[in-house]
C-alpha positions as a Python dict, from the first residue, in 0.01 Angstrom:
ca = {
    (1, 'E'): (0, 0, 0),
    (2, 'A'): (104, 361, -54),
    (3, 'E'): (345, 464, 222),
    (4, 'E'): (312, 841, 219),
    (5, 'E'): (121, 1130, 66),
    (6, 'G'): (190, 1161, -304),
    (7, 'D'): (307, 799, -332),
    (8, 'A'): (-37, 661, -436),
    (9, 'V'): (-98, 562, -797),
    (10, 'G'): (-394, 776, -911),
    (11, 'N'): (-691, 717, -681),
    (12, 'T'): (-571, 374, -573),
    (13, 'V'): (-406, 256, -251),
    (14, 'Y'): (-112, 119, -449),
    (15, 'S'): (235, 262, -399),
    (16, 'K'): (425, 413, -694),
    (17, 'H'): (748, 344, -511),
    (18, 'W'): (667, -25, -474),
    (19, 'L'): (556, -64, -838),
    (20, 'F'): (868, 114, -950),
    (21, 'S'): (1087, -122, -747),
    (22, 'I'): (923, -424, -914),
    (23, 'L'): (985, -283, -1262),
    (24, 'T'): (1348, -218, -1162),
    (25, 'R'): (1385, -577, -1042),
    (26, 'L'): (1241, -698, -1371),
    (27, 'I'): (1507, -505, -1557),
    (28, 'E'): (1770, -670, -1334),
    (29, 'V'): (1628, -1017, -1398),
    (30, 'I'): (1688, -977, -1770),
    (31, 'S'): (2017, -787, -1764),
    (32, 'P'): (2301, -1016, -1883),
    (33, 'E'): (2501, -1035, -1558),
    (34, 'K'): (2188, -1155, -1379),
    (35, 'M'): (2112, -1444, -1609),
    (36, 'E'): (2282, -1705, -1386),
    (37, 'P'): (2097, -1743, -1052),
    (38, 'T'): (1855, -2034, -1086),
    (39, 'V'): (2021, -2240, -1351),
    (40, 'S'): (1864, -2551, -1494),
    (41, 'P'): (2069, -2846, -1623),
    (42, 'E'): (2060, -2695, -1972),
    (43, 'G'): (2223, -2384, -1832),
    (44, 'I'): (1927, -2148, -1870),
    (45, 'Q'): (1731, -1978, -1597),
    (46, 'T'): (1386, -2136, -1604),
    (47, 'E'): (1252, -2068, -1255),
    (48, 'L'): (1131, -1748, -1095),
    (49, 'D'): (1218, -1700, -729),
    (50, 'E'): (911, -1715, -509),
    (51, 'E'): (917, -1361, -377),
    (52, 'M'): (959, -1216, -725),
    (53, 'E'): (675, -1435, -854),
    (54, 'N'): (442, -1322, -575),
    (55, 'D'): (523, -957, -633),
    (56, 'I'): (485, -964, -1008),
    (57, 'C'): (158, -1158, -974),
    (58, 'K'): (36, -872, -753),
    (59, 'V'): (121, -632, -1035),
    (60, 'W'): (-76, -859, -1271),
    (61, 'D'): (-384, -827, -1048),
    (62, 'M'): (-336, -453, -1000),
    (63, 'S'): (-300, -390, -1373),
    (64, 'M'): (-676, -436, -1411),
    (65, 'D'): (-704, -90, -1255),
    (66, 'E'): (-684, 188, -1513),
    (67, 'D'): (-467, 416, -1296),
    (68, 'V'): (-214, 135, -1247),
    (69, 'A'): (-222, 46, -1617),
    (70, 'L'): (-150, 411, -1706),
    (71, 'F'): (132, 426, -1452),
    (72, 'L'): (291, 112, -1603),
    (73, 'Q'): (251, 261, -1949),
    (74, 'E'): (416, 585, -1838),
    (75, 'F'): (717, 399, -1702),
    (76, 'N'): (764, 202, -2024),
    (77, 'A'): (656, -133, -1883),
    (78, 'P'): (579, -262, -2237),
    (79, 'D'): (946, -206, -2333),
    (80, 'I'): (1064, -387, -2021),
    (81, 'F'): (832, -677, -2105),
    (82, 'M'): (978, -685, -2454),
    (83, 'G'): (1318, -738, -2296),
    (84, 'V'): (1170, -1020, -2089),
    (85, 'F'): (1031, -1189, -2403),
    (86, 'A'): (1366, -1156, -2579),
    (87, 'K'): (1590, -1280, -2298),
    (88, 'S'): (1398, -1475, -2037),
    (89, 'K'): (1389, -1852, -2056),
    (90, 'C'): (1138, -1866, -1773),
    (91, 'P'): (790, -1955, -1904),
    (92, 'R'): (611, -1833, -1590),
    (93, 'L'): (770, -1488, -1618),
    (94, 'T'): (674, -1463, -1986),
    (95, 'E'): (316, -1569, -1911),
    (96, 'I'): (276, -1306, -1636),
    (97, 'C'): (420, -1027, -1852),
    (98, 'V'): (189, -1110, -2144),
    (99, 'G'): (-97, -1127, -1893),
    (100, 'I'): (-19, -778, -1759),
    (101, 'L'): (-8, -640, -2115),
    (102, 'G'): (-342, -811, -2179),
    (103, 'N'): (-496, -629, -1882),
    (104, 'M'): (-342, -298, -1992),
    (105, 'A'): (-485, -345, -2343),
    (106, 'C'): (-838, -340, -2200),
    (107, 'F'): (-804, 41, -2184),
    (108, 'Q'): (-849, 205, -2521),
    (109, 'D'): (-559, 455, -2520),
    (110, 'I'): (-310, 199, -2395),
    (111, 'C'): (-439, -52, -2647),
    (112, 'M'): (-376, 203, -2924),
    (113, 'S'): (-19, 259, -2814),
    (114, 'I'): (60, -113, -2766),
    (115, 'S'): (-93, -192, -3105),
    (116, 'K'): (92, 81, -3294),
    (117, 'D'): (431, -38, -3165),
    (118, 'D'): (531, -265, -3450),
    (119, 'N'): (826, -428, -3272),
    (120, 'L'): (608, -518, -2976),
    (121, 'G'): (339, -641, -3215),
    (122, 'Q'): (581, -877, -3392),
    (123, 'V'): (723, -1004, -3063),
    (124, 'L'): (374, -1076, -2930),
    (125, 'L'): (278, -1269, -3242),
    (126, 'Q'): (593, -1478, -3197),
    (127, 'R'): (458, -1574, -2854),
    (128, 'L'): (190, -1774, -3036),
    (129, 'C'): (467, -2017, -3129),
    (130, 'D'): (554, -2069, -2763),
    (131, 'S'): (540, -2424, -2633),
    (132, 'D'): (397, -2312, -2297),
    (133, 'S'): (16, -2340, -2275),
    (134, 'P'): (-37, -2068, -2010),
    (135, 'T'): (167, -1821, -2221),
    (136, 'L'): (-34, -1918, -2531),
    (137, 'L'): (-356, -1858, -2338),
    (138, 'E'): (-249, -1509, -2226),
    (139, 'T'): (-125, -1423, -2577),
    (140, 'S'): (-457, -1531, -2731),
    (141, 'R'): (-646, -1331, -2470),
    (142, 'L'): (-438, -1021, -2548),
    (143, 'L'): (-493, -1062, -2923),
    (144, 'L'): (-866, -1106, -2877),
    (145, 'T'): (-879, -788, -2666),
    (146, 'C'): (-699, -591, -2939),
    (147, 'L'): (-907, -741, -3222),
    (148, 'S'): (-1221, -643, -3031),
    (149, 'Q'): (-1123, -273, -3030),
    (150, 'P'): (-1245, -131, -3363),
    (151, 'E'): (-978, 144, -3364),
    (152, 'V'): (-687, -101, -3375),
    (153, 'A'): (-834, -425, -3508),
    (154, 'N'): (-718, -359, -3864),
    (155, 'V'): (-358, -299, -3748),
    (156, 'W'): (-355, -651, -3607),
    (157, 'V'): (-533, -809, -3903),
    (158, 'E'): (-271, -655, -4131),
    (159, 'R'): (14, -771, -3907),
    (160, 'I'): (-121, -1125, -3892),
    (161, 'R'): (-178, -1132, -4266),
    (162, 'E'): (187, -1042, -4324),
    (163, 'N'): (312, -1294, -4072),
    (164, 'P'): (267, -1645, -4218),
    (165, 'S'): (390, -1824, -3906),
    (166, 'V'): (72, -1721, -3719),
    (167, 'Y'): (-129, -1958, -3939),
    (168, 'D'): (100, -2249, -3855),
    (169, 'C'): (110, -2173, -3484),
    (170, 'V'): (-268, -2146, -3464),
    (171, 'C'): (-321, -2467, -3662),
    (172, 'F'): (-64, -2643, -3447),
    (173, 'I'): (-251, -2541, -3130),
    (174, 'M'): (-593, -2638, -3273),
    (175, 'S'): (-474, -2975, -3392),
    (176, 'S'): (-260, -3080, -3098),
    (177, 'S'): (-357, -2902, -2776),
    (178, 'T'): (-571, -3075, -2515),
    (179, 'N'): (-610, -2758, -2307),
    (180, 'V'): (-978, -2672, -2353),
    (181, 'E'): (-948, -2317, -2218),
    (182, 'L'): (-666, -2244, -2465),
    (183, 'L'): (-856, -2402, -2756),
    (184, 'V'): (-1163, -2190, -2684),
    (185, 'K'): (-959, -1868, -2669),
    (186, 'V'): (-764, -1947, -2989),
    (187, 'G'): (-1095, -2034, -3155),
    (188, 'E'): (-1233, -1694, -3053),
    (189, 'V'): (-929, -1527, -3210),
    (190, 'V'): (-974, -1716, -3540),
    (191, 'D'): (-1349, -1650, -3538),
    (192, 'K'): (-1288, -1278, -3487),
    (193, 'L'): (-1019, -1266, -3758),
    (194, 'F'): (-1240, -1439, -4015),
    (195, 'D'): (-1531, -1217, -3922),
    (196, 'L'): (-1320, -903, -3963),
    (197, 'D'): (-1140, -989, -4282),
    (198, 'E'): (-1250, -1213, -4564),
    (199, 'E'): (-917, -1179, -4746),
    (200, 'L'): (-730, -1318, -4446),
    (201, 'M'): (-980, -1604, -4427),
    (202, 'L'): (-923, -1681, -4797),
    (203, 'N'): (-547, -1677, -4742),
    (204, 'W'): (-582, -1924, -4457),
    (205, 'I'): (-810, -2149, -4659),
    (206, 'K'): (-550, -2163, -4938),
    (207, 'N'): (-262, -2179, -4692),
    (208, 'G'): (-263, -2550, -4637),
    (209, 'T'): (-144, -2592, -4993),
    (210, 'C'): (164, -2368, -4980),
    (211, 'R'): (449, -2399, -4734),
    (212, 'S'): (546, -2140, -4474),
    (213, 'V'): (800, -2151, -4195),
    (214, 'G'): (679, -2305, -3872),
    (215, 'P'): (730, -2192, -3516),
    (216, 'S'): (1087, -2218, -3395),
    (217, 'V'): (1149, -2387, -3066),
    (218, 'D'): (1469, -2257, -2903),
    (219, 'D'): (1561, -2085, -3229),
    (220, 'S'): (1585, -2404, -3430),
    (221, 'P'): (1328, -2394, -3712),
    (222, 'E'): (1115, -2703, -3684),
    (223, 'E'): (944, -2844, -3990),
    (224, 'L'): (576, -2851, -3913),
    (225, 'P'): (325, -3080, -4075),
    (226, 'D'): (149, -2925, -4372),
    (227, 'F'): (-160, -2796, -4195),
    (228, 'K'): (-494, -2756, -4363),
    (229, 'I'): (-746, -2537, -4186),
    (230, 'V'): (-1051, -2767, -4185),
    (231, 'P'): (-898, -3076, -4018),
    (232, 'C'): (-744, -2849, -3751),
    (233, 'I'): (-1080, -2686, -3674),
    (234, 'L'): (-1243, -3031, -3651),
    (235, 'E'): (-974, -3159, -3418),
    (236, 'A'): (-1026, -2863, -3183),
    (237, 'A'): (-1406, -2895, -3203),
    (238, 'K'): (-1385, -3261, -3101),
    (239, 'Q'): (-1159, -3170, -2811),
    (240, 'V'): (-1389, -2898, -2669),
    (241, 'R'): (-1716, -3067, -2761),
    (242, 'S'): (-1800, -3242, -2435),
    (243, 'D'): (-1643, -2996, -2189),
    (244, 'N'): (-1735, -2661, -2326),
    (245, 'P'): (-2060, -2562, -2501),
    (246, 'E'): (-1932, -2206, -2569),
    (247, 'G'): (-1619, -2350, -2729),
    (248, 'L'): (-1823, -2578, -2954),
    (249, 'D'): (-2031, -2275, -3052),
    (250, 'V'): (-1714, -2085, -3152),
    (251, 'Y'): (-1571, -2365, -3368),
    (252, 'M'): (-1905, -2428, -3539),
    (253, 'H'): (-1925, -2056, -3617),
    (254, 'I'): (-1575, -2067, -3772),
    (255, 'L'): (-1693, -2350, -4000),
    (256, 'Q'): (-2002, -2148, -4086),
    (257, 'L'): (-1786, -1848, -4179),
    (258, 'L'): (-1585, -2076, -4411),
    (259, 'T'): (-1905, -2166, -4596),
    (260, 'T'): (-1969, -1798, -4679),
    (261, 'V'): (-1710, -1824, -4959),
    (262, 'D'): (-1692, -2088, -5232),
    (263, 'E'): (-1330, -2166, -5152),
    (264, 'G'): (-1435, -2246, -4795),
    (265, 'I'): (-1705, -2490, -4901),
    (266, 'Q'): (-1453, -2650, -5137),
    (267, 'A'): (-1200, -2677, -4852),
    (268, 'I'): (-1461, -2859, -4643),
    (269, 'V'): (-1576, -3102, -4911),
    (270, 'Q'): (-1233, -3156, -5064),
    (271, 'A'): (-1065, -3249, -4737),
    (272, 'P'): (-885, -3584, -4783),
    (273, 'D'): (-1203, -3770, -4685),
    (274, 'G'): (-1431, -3563, -4910),
    (275, 'G'): (-1587, -3390, -4611),
    (276, 'K'): (-1700, -3714, -4452),
    (277, 'E'): (-1546, -3635, -4114),
    (278, 'T'): (-1707, -3291, -4099),
    (279, 'W'): (-2044, -3432, -4196),
    (280, 'S'): (-2033, -3714, -3943),
    (281, 'L'): (-1930, -3483, -3656),
    (282, 'L'): (-2209, -3236, -3734),
    (283, 'Y'): (-2461, -3513, -3799),
    (284, 'D'): (-2373, -3669, -3466),
    (285, 'L'): (-2417, -3338, -3282),
    (286, 'V'): (-2759, -3274, -3433),
    (287, 'C'): (-2891, -3630, -3412),
    (288, 'H'): (-2745, -3740, -3079),
    (289, 'E'): (-2644, -3442, -2870),
    (290, 'L'): (-2830, -3117, -2930),
    (291, 'C'): (-3205, -3066, -2900),
    (292, 'Q'): (-3290, -3427, -2808),
    (293, 'P'): (-3636, -3587, -2762),
    (294, 'D'): (-3598, -3585, -2382),
    (295, 'D'): (-3499, -3215, -2371),
    (296, 'P'): (-3763, -2952, -2292),
    (297, 'P'): (-3854, -2743, -2602),
    (298, 'I'): (-3696, -2432, -2444),
    (299, 'I'): (-3356, -2598, -2511),
    (300, 'V'): (-3381, -2456, -2862),
    (301, 'Q'): (-3340, -2106, -2713),
    (302, 'E'): (-3016, -2209, -2545),
    (303, 'Q'): (-2874, -2386, -2847),
    (304, 'K'): (-3003, -2158, -3125),
    (305, 'T'): (-2666, -2012, -3229),
    (306, 'V'): (-2473, -2338, -3235),
    (307, 'L'): (-2760, -2514, -3417),
    (308, 'A'): (-2779, -2235, -3675),
    (309, 'S'): (-2405, -2267, -3746),
    (310, 'I'): (-2415, -2646, -3772),
    (311, 'L'): (-2721, -2653, -3998),
    (312, 'S'): (-2570, -2383, -4221),
    (313, 'V'): (-2263, -2597, -4277),
    (314, 'L'): (-2466, -2915, -4336),
    (315, 'S'): (-2684, -2722, -4577),
    (316, 'A'): (-2387, -2589, -4776),
    (317, 'M'): (-2234, -2938, -4787),
    (318, 'F'): (-2560, -3102, -4888),
    (319, 'A'): (-2615, -2851, -5168),
    (320, 'S'): (-2264, -2886, -5307),
    (321, 'Q'): (-2209, -3261, -5272),
    (322, 'T'): (-2525, -3448, -5356),
    (323, 'E'): (-2325, -3732, -5511),
    (324, 'Q'): (-2125, -3799, -5193),
    (325, 'E'): (-2196, -4123, -5009),
    (326, 'Y'): (-2262, -3941, -4680),
    (327, 'T'): (-2539, -3724, -4827),
    (328, 'K'): (-2734, -4030, -4946),
    (329, 'M'): (-3082, -4013, -4805),
    (330, 'R'): (-3100, -4366, -4670),
    (331, 'K'): (-2840, -4265, -4412),
    (332, 'N'): (-3003, -3935, -4332),
    (333, 'M'): (-3357, -4011, -4219),
    (334, 'P'): (-3260, -3944, -3853),
    (335, 'L'): (-3134, -3601, -3960),
    (336, 'I'): (-3473, -3521, -4117),
    (337, 'G'): (-3633, -3633, -3791),
    (338, 'S'): (-3404, -3400, -3595),
    (339, 'L'): (-3475, -3102, -3824),
    (340, 'I'): (-3849, -3148, -3774),
    (341, 'R'): (-3799, -3180, -3397),
    (342, 'I'): (-3611, -2846, -3395),
    (343, 'L'): (-3906, -2686, -3577),
    (344, 'Q'): (-4155, -2845, -3334),
    (345, 'Y'): (-3959, -2713, -3035),
    (346, 'M'): (-3948, -2368, -3192),
    (347, 'E'): (-4325, -2366, -3219),
    (348, 'G'): (-4333, -2447, -2847),
    (349, 'C'): (-4094, -2159, -2773),
    (350, 'G'): (-4284, -1923, -3001),
    (351, 'K'): (-4602, -1975, -2799),
    (352, 'R'): (-4410, -1907, -2479),
    (353, 'S'): (-4249, -1585, -2598),
    (354, 'V'): (-4589, -1454, -2712),
    (355, 'D'): (-4718, -1514, -2358),
    (356, 'N'): (-4409, -1351, -2212),
    (357, 'S'): (-4435, -1046, -2433),
    (358, 'K'): (-4791, -988, -2312),
    (359, 'E'): (-4662, -980, -1956),
    (360, 'S'): (-4375, -749, -2036),
    (361, 'E'): (-4564, -492, -2243),
    (362, 'Q'): (-4472, -240, -1974),
    (363, 'E'): (-4106, -334, -1972),
    (364, 'E'): (-3942, -198, -2286),
    (365, 'T'): (-3618, -384, -2212),
    (366, 'G'): (-3793, -717, -2179),
    (367, 'R'): (-3953, -658, -2514),
    (368, 'A'): (-3626, -573, -2686),
    (369, 'D'): (-3475, -896, -2553),
    (370, 'I'): (-3760, -1101, -2688),
    (371, 'N'): (-3722, -938, -3028),
    (372, 'K'): (-3354, -1026, -3025),
    (373, 'E'): (-3437, -1383, -2927),
    (374, 'D'): (-3695, -1397, -3206),
    (375, 'F'): (-3439, -1268, -3454),
    (376, 'H'): (-3194, -1551, -3373),
    (377, 'L'): (-3471, -1808, -3372),
    (378, 'K'): (-3590, -1677, -3708),
    (379, 'I'): (-3241, -1726, -3853),
    (380, 'L'): (-3234, -2081, -3716),
    (381, 'K'): (-3580, -2150, -3858),
    (382, 'D'): (-3483, -2022, -4205),
    (383, 'I'): (-3169, -2236, -4217),
    (384, 'C'): (-3354, -2539, -4084),
    (385, 'C'): (-3632, -2505, -4345),
    (386, 'E'): (-3389, -2465, -4632),
    (387, 'L'): (-3198, -2782, -4543),
    (388, 'L'): (-3518, -2977, -4474),
    (389, 'S'): (-3671, -2879, -4806),
    (390, 'N'): (-3355, -2980, -4995),
    (391, 'M'): (-3349, -3315, -4818),
    (392, 'L'): (-3719, -3388, -4870),
    (393, 'Q'): (-3671, -3332, -5242),
    (394, 'E'): (-3415, -3612, -5255),
    (395, 'L'): (-3634, -3876, -5086),
    (396, 'T'): (-3728, -4193, -5275),
    (397, 'K'): (-4014, -4428, -5195),
    (398, 'E'): (-3768, -4663, -5018),
    (399, 'N'): (-3625, -4385, -4797),
    (400, 'T'): (-3976, -4268, -4714),
    (401, 'L'): (-4090, -4617, -4613),
    (402, 'E'): (-3783, -4642, -4395),
    (403, 'G'): (-3859, -4303, -4238),
    (404, 'L'): (-4216, -4410, -4164),
    (405, 'H'): (-4092, -4738, -4023),
    (406, 'Q'): (-3833, -4567, -3796),
    (407, 'G'): (-4091, -4315, -3676),
    (408, 'H'): (-3918, -4008, -3820),
    (409, 'L'): (-4213, -3950, -4052),
    (410, 'N'): (-4575, -3959, -3933),
    (411, 'E'): (-4877, -3735, -3956),
    (412, 'Q'): (-4759, -3509, -3674),
    (413, 'T'): (-4402, -3460, -3802),
    (414, 'C'): (-4509, -3417, -4164),
    (415, 'S'): (-4770, -3159, -4061),
    (416, 'C'): (-4507, -2966, -3869),
    (417, 'A'): (-4275, -2978, -4171),
    (418, 'F'): (-4546, -2862, -4413),
    (419, 'Q'): (-4661, -2590, -4174),
    (420, 'N'): (-4309, -2444, -4173),
    (421, 'L'): (-4216, -2505, -4536),
    (422, 'L'): (-4528, -2368, -4701),
    (423, 'P'): (-4572, -2150, -4898),
    (424, 'L'): (-4204, -2075, -4961),
    (425, 'Y'): (-4095, -2430, -5045),
    (426, 'F'): (-4413, -2533, -5223),
    (427, 'T'): (-4238, -2735, -5496),
    (428, 'S'): (-4033, -2948, -5259),
    (429, 'V'): (-4337, -3020, -5039),
    (430, 'E'): (-4530, -3113, -5352),
    (431, 'S'): (-4262, -3350, -5479),
    (432, 'F'): (-4230, -3512, -5135),
    (433, 'L'): (-4608, -3557, -5118),
    (434, 'E'): (-4601, -3750, -5448),
    (435, 'V'): (-4337, -3987, -5311),
    (436, 'L'): (-4533, -4017, -4986),
    (437, 'R'): (-4845, -4111, -5182),
    (438, 'E'): (-4662, -4420, -5314),
    (439, 'A'): (-4542, -4509, -4966),
    (440, 'D'): (-4853, -4436, -4760),
    (441, 'Q'): (-5164, -4328, -4948),
    (442, 'T'): (-5372, -4263, -4634),
    (443, 'L'): (-5114, -4037, -4475),
    (444, 'A'): (-5078, -3841, -4799),
    (445, 'D'): (-5458, -3796, -4818),
    (446, 'N'): (-5479, -3677, -4457),
    (447, 'L'): (-5202, -3421, -4515),
    (448, 'E'): (-5380, -3295, -4827),
    (449, 'K'): (-5694, -3239, -4622),
    (450, 'R'): (-5492, -3040, -4368),
    (451, 'F'): (-5316, -2831, -4632),
    (452, 'P'): (-5573, -2745, -4900),
    (453, 'S'): (-5317, -2542, -5100),
    (454, 'L'): (-5151, -2873, -5198),
    (455, 'K'): (-5463, -3014, -5370),
    (456, 'V'): (-5379, -3069, -5732),
}
């Protein structure tokens, strides 16, 4: 705490004198004559002494305070940290220094100055090639903070675009890390980058085909495998899938962003297995994990964004690869069943939100929230209907009989499908009804009675 009048940092109880002494000790830690103390067998200092670690961790906590962050900025802490990154062989020290910079970057002016410093920018991007997970996590957090500030985001996008090793480092993490927290954060960085800059996304899609230099470990360039973006994203998605719903959401959204450009769809369906792995992962999520028969209908509210991403990708794959084995309808009846269930649950939710909006007429905020919810649900519904209509058009009499036999198709599910697909997808409903007539005349007649517009 501040010892005397005038020693306090801004309006805090922290002492300038104490902070200054820590920065001075940091400079000593990295000055050449001090590189010996705790020497590991390889002859490099890898440990931080306990007192120093405690003190610098305090600075890490304090740096969330704007006055402290400004004080650190004023006394050139970022330059001192750059020295640490260049000289220290102690992973814990590197992690803490990146973490402090990450906290400082939460304040707009400091973020501007950190981002404009090109040397610091390059050094921070090199940290992505670190082999230490905690350092990678703090680096990803710092990058995400900077990419989320509109004033500096483009500086970072540009820097990353010009620095090919970032692609390799990120792919390496996605394909080999088992640290879920790190995978989620790196996923958020990639998601943000692709969202901000289509050109960078296109570069990364093409990148797996040309060679760039991989991360160097202890300054010896290591040949990395030739990474392609789609398998790396899938690997990470599988890793986070069971532990972290938000993480799954992020990786599914990255795949969805890929499908917004032709090259991305091609990258998905021209993966070595022709897209089979992507399809089976997404199929499995929709048919066996999300929005299940024993879930309450309201689950669709919780899962609307991840479902929308997954169905978008399935839809793009289905439309571009009808001749692929995995899009054959005999294998996909359960998927049709799941799509109809999502629509049924949405009808359940729709009724609820109408009731809720009556109650909250007086609360403007409540109403705005419901409109936002409705907007996301509407997107999900549109995507769901498009995929369902494309799949129904491909059904044969055999598939339909199988669907009836397995219980995916019956009067209730078909009515729900028609209700949602008409009038927009009239032709696909009509062609499905003809096939259905061959499979189950009575059911077809009943549906015609319910939907007079279909009468020939």
